[in-house]
PDB file of C-alpha atoms in Angstrom:
ATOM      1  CA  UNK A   8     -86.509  45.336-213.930  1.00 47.00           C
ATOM      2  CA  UNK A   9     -85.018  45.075-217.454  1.00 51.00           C
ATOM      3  CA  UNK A  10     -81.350  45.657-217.491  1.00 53.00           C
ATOM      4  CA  UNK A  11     -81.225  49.451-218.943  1.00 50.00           C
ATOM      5  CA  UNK A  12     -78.304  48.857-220.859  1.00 45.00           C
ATOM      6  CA  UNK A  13     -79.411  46.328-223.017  1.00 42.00           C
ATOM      7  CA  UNK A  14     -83.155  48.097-223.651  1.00 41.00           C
ATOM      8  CA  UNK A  15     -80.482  50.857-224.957  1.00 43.00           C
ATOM      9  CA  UNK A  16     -78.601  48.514-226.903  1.00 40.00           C
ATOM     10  CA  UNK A  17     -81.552  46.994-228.580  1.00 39.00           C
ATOM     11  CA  UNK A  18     -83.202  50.397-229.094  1.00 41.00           C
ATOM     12  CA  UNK A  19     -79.851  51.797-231.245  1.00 37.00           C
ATOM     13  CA  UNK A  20     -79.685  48.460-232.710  1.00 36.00           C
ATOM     14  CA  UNK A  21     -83.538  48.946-234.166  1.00 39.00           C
ATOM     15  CA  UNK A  22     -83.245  52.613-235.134  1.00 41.00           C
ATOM     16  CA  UNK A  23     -80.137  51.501-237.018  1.00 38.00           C
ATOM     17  CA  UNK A  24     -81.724  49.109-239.287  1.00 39.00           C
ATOM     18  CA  UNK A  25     -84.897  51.244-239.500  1.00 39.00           C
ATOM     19  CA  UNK A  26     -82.226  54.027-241.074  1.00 39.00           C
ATOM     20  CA  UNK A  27     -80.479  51.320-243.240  1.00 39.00           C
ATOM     21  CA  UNK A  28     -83.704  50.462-244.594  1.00 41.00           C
ATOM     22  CA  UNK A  29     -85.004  54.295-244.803  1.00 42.00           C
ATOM     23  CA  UNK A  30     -81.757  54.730-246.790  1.00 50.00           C
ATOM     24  CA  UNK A  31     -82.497  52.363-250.031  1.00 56.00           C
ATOM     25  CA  UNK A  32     -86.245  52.257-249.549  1.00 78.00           C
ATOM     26  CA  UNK A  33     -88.297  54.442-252.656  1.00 84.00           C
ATOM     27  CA  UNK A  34     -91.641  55.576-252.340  1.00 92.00           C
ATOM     28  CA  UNK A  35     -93.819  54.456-255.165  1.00 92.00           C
ATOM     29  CA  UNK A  36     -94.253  57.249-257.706  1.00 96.00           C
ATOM     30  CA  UNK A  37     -97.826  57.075-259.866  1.00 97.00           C
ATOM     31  CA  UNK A  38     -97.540  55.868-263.278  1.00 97.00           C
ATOM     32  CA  UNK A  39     -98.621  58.774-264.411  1.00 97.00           C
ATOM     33  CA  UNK A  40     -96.273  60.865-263.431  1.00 97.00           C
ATOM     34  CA  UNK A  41     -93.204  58.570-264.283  1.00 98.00           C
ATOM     35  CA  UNK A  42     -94.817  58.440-267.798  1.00 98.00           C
ATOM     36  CA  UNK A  43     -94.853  62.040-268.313  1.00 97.00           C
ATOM     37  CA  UNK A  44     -91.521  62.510-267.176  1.00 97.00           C
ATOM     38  CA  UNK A  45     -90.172  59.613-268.901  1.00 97.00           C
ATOM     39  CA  UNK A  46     -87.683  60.516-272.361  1.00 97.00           C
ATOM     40  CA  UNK A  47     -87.680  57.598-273.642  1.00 97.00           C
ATOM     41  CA  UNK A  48     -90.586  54.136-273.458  1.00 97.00           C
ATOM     42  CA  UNK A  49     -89.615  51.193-275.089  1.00 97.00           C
ATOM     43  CA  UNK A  50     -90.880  47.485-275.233  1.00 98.00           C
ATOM     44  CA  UNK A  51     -87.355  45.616-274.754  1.00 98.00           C
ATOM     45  CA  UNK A  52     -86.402  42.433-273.673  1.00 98.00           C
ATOM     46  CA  UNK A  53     -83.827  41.836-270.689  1.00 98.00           C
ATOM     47  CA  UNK A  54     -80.626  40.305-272.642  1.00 98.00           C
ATOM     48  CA  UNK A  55     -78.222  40.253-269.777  1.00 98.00           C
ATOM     49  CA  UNK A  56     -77.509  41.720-266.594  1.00 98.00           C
ATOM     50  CA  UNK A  57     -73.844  42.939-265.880  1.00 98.00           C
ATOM     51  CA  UNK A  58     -71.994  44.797-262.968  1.00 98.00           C
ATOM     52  CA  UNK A  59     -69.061  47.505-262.939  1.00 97.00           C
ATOM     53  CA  UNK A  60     -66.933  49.015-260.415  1.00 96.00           C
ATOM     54  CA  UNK A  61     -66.481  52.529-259.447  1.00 93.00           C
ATOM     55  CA  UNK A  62     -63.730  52.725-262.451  1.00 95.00           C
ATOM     56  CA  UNK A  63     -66.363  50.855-265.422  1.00 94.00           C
ATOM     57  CA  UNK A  64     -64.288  47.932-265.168  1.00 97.00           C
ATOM     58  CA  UNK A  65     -66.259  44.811-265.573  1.00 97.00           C
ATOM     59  CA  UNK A  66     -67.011  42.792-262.417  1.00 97.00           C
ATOM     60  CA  UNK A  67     -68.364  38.942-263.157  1.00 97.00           C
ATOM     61  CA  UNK A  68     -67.979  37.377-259.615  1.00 97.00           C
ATOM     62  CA  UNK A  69     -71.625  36.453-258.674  1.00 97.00           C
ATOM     63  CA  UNK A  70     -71.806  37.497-255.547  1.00 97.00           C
ATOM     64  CA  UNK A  71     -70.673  40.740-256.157  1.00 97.00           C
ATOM     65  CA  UNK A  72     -72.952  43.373-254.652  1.00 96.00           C
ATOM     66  CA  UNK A  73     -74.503  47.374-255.113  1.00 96.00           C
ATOM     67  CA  UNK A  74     -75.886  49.224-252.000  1.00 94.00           C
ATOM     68  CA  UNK A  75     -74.680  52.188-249.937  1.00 93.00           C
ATOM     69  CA  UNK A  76     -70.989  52.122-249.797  1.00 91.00           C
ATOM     70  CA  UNK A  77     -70.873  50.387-252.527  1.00 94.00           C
ATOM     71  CA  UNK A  78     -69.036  51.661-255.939  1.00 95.00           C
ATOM     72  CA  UNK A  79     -69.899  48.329-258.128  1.00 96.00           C
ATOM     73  CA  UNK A  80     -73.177  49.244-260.477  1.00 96.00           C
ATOM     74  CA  UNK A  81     -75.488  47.151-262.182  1.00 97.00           C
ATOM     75  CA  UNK A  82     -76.476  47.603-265.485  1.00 97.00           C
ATOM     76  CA  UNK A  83     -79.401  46.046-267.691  1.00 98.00           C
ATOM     77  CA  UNK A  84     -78.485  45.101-271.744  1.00 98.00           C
ATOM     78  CA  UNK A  85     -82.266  45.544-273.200  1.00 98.00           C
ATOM     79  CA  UNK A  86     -83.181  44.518-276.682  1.00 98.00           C
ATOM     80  CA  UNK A  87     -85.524  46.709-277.964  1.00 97.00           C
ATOM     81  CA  UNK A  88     -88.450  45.622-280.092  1.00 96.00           C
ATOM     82  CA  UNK A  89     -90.753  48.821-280.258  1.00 96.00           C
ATOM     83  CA  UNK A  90     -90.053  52.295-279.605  1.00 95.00           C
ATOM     84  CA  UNK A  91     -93.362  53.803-277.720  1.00 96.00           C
ATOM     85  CA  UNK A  92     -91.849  57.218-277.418  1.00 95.00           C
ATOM     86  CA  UNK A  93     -89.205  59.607-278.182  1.00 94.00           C
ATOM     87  CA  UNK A  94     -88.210  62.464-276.596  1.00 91.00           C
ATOM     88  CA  UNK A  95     -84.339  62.062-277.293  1.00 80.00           C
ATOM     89  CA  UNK A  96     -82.351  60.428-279.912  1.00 75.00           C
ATOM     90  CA  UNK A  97     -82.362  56.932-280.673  1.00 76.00           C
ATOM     91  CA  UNK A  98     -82.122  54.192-283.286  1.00 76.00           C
ATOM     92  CA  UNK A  99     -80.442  51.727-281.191  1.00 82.00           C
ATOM     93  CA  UNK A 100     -81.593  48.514-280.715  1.00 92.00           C
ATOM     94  CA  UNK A 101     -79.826  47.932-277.803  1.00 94.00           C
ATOM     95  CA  UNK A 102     -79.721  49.893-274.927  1.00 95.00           C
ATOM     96  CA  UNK A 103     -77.519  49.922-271.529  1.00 95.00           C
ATOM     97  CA  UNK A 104     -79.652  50.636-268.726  1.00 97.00           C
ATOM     98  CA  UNK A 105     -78.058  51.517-264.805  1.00 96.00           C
ATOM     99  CA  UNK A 106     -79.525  51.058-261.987  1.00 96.00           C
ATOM    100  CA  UNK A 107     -79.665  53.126-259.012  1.00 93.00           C
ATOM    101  CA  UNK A 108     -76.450  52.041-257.332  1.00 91.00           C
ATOM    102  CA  UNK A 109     -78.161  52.522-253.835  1.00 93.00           C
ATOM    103  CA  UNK A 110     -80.416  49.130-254.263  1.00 91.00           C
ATOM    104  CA  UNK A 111     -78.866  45.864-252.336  1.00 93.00           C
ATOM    105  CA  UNK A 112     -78.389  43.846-255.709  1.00 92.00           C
ATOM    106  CA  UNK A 113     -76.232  40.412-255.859  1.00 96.00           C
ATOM    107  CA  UNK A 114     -74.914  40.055-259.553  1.00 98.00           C
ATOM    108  CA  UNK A 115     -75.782  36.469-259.769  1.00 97.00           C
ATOM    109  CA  UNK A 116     -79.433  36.344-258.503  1.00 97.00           C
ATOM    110  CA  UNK A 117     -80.477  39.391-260.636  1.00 97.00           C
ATOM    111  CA  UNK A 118     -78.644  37.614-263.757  1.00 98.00           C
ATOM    112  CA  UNK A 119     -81.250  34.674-262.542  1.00 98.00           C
ATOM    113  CA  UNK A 120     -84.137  36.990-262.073  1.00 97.00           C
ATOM    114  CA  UNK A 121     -83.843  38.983-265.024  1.00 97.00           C
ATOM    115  CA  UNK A 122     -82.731  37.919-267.678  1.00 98.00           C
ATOM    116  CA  UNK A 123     -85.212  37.187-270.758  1.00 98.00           C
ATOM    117  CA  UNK A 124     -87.940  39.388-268.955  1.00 97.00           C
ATOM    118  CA  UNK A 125     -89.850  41.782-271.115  1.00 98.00           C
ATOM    119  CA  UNK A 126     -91.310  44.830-270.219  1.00 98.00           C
ATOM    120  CA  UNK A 127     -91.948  48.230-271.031  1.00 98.00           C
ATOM    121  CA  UNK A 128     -89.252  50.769-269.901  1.00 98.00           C
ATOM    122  CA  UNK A 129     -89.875  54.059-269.002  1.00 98.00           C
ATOM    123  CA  UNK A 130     -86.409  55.993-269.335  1.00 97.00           C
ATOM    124  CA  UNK A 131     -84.701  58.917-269.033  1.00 96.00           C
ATOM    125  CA  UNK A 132     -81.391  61.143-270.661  1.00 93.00           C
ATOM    126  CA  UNK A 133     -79.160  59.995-272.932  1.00 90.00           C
ATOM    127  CA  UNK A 134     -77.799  57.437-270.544  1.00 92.00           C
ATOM    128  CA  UNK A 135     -80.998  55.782-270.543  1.00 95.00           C
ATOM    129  CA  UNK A 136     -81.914  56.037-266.487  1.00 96.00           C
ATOM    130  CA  UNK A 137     -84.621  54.760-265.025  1.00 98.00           C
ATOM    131  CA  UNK A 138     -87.072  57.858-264.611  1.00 97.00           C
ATOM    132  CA  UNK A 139     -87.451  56.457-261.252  1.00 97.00           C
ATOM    133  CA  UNK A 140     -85.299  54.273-259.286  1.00 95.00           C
ATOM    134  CA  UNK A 141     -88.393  52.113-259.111  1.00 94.00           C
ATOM    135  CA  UNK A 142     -91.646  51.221-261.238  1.00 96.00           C
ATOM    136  CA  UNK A 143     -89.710  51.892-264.426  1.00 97.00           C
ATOM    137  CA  UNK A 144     -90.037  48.300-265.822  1.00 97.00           C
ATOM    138  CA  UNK A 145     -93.640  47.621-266.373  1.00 98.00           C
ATOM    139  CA  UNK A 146     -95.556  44.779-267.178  1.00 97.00           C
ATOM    140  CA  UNK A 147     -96.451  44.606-271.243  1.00 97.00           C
ATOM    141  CA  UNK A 148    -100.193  44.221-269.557  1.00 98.00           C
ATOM    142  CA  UNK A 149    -100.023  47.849-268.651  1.00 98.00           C
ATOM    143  CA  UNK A 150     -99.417  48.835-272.372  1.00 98.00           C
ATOM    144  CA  UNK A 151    -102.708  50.232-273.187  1.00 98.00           C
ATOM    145  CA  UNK A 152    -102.604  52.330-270.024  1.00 98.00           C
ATOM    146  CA  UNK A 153     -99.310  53.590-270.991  1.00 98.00           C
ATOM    147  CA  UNK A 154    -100.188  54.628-274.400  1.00 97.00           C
ATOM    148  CA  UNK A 155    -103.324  56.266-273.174  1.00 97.00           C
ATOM    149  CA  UNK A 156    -101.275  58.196-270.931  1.00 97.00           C
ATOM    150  CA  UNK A 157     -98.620  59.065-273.965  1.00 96.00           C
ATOM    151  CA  UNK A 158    -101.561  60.662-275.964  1.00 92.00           C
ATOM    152  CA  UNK A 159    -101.164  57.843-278.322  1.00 75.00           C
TER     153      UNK A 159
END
């Protein structure tokens, strides 16, 4: 017979991590939707990736990290090179995007990953969200999708 306190232990131990995932996992949302709901698209180009505490203040260590608990935020610097849609005011050419501050994200390996990607961005408000916290950076491939679905 298995010792019952250790089946216990492992049990709590899995439905732990099952909730820690639960807790920064998104479901996909359709295109569609995220498109119509989106009040700003751009085409844009990823110029740098940055990260600030709860207070704004810049944080540059590399290893710094977002997720639950967390205060530190990532932000995305695009360049944009086309405007694809409009519902809110902007001439800017460069926008500050944040990200969901509930995503496990290492400064460092997302300044690797991401920067000089382009995309089309589907935002939100005049702090430029994401409309969702994932899906809003889409592949340039999907432009003639996206347009169709903008009435354009």
């Amino acid at each position: 017979m298995k010792n019952p306190v250790a089946l216990w232990s492992t049990g709590v131990l899995l439905a732990s991590m099952a909730l820690t995932v639960a807790a920064t996992s998104v479901r996909p949302k359709p295109l569609d939707e995220m498109v119509r709901e989106a009040d700003l698209v751009v085409v844009a180009t990823i110029k740098a990736v940055s990260m600030v505490d709860g207070k704004g203040r810049p944080i540059t260590d590399r290893r710094a990290r977002t997720g639950p608990g967390s205060d530190n935020r990532m932000r995305l610097t695009l360049h944009v090179q086309e405007v694809l849609s409009a519902r809110t005011e902007t001439n800017a050419s460069s926008l500050q995007v944040p990200l969901w501050s509930m995503w496990h994200y290492e400064l460092g390996t997302m300044q690797d990953d991401l920067t000089g990607r382009e995309g089309i961005f589907l935002l939100k408000g005049d702090a430029h969200e994401p409309v969702y916290p994932t899906g809003f950076h889409r592949a340039t491939q999907e432009r003639p999708e996206i347009e169709a679905l903008l009435g354009r």
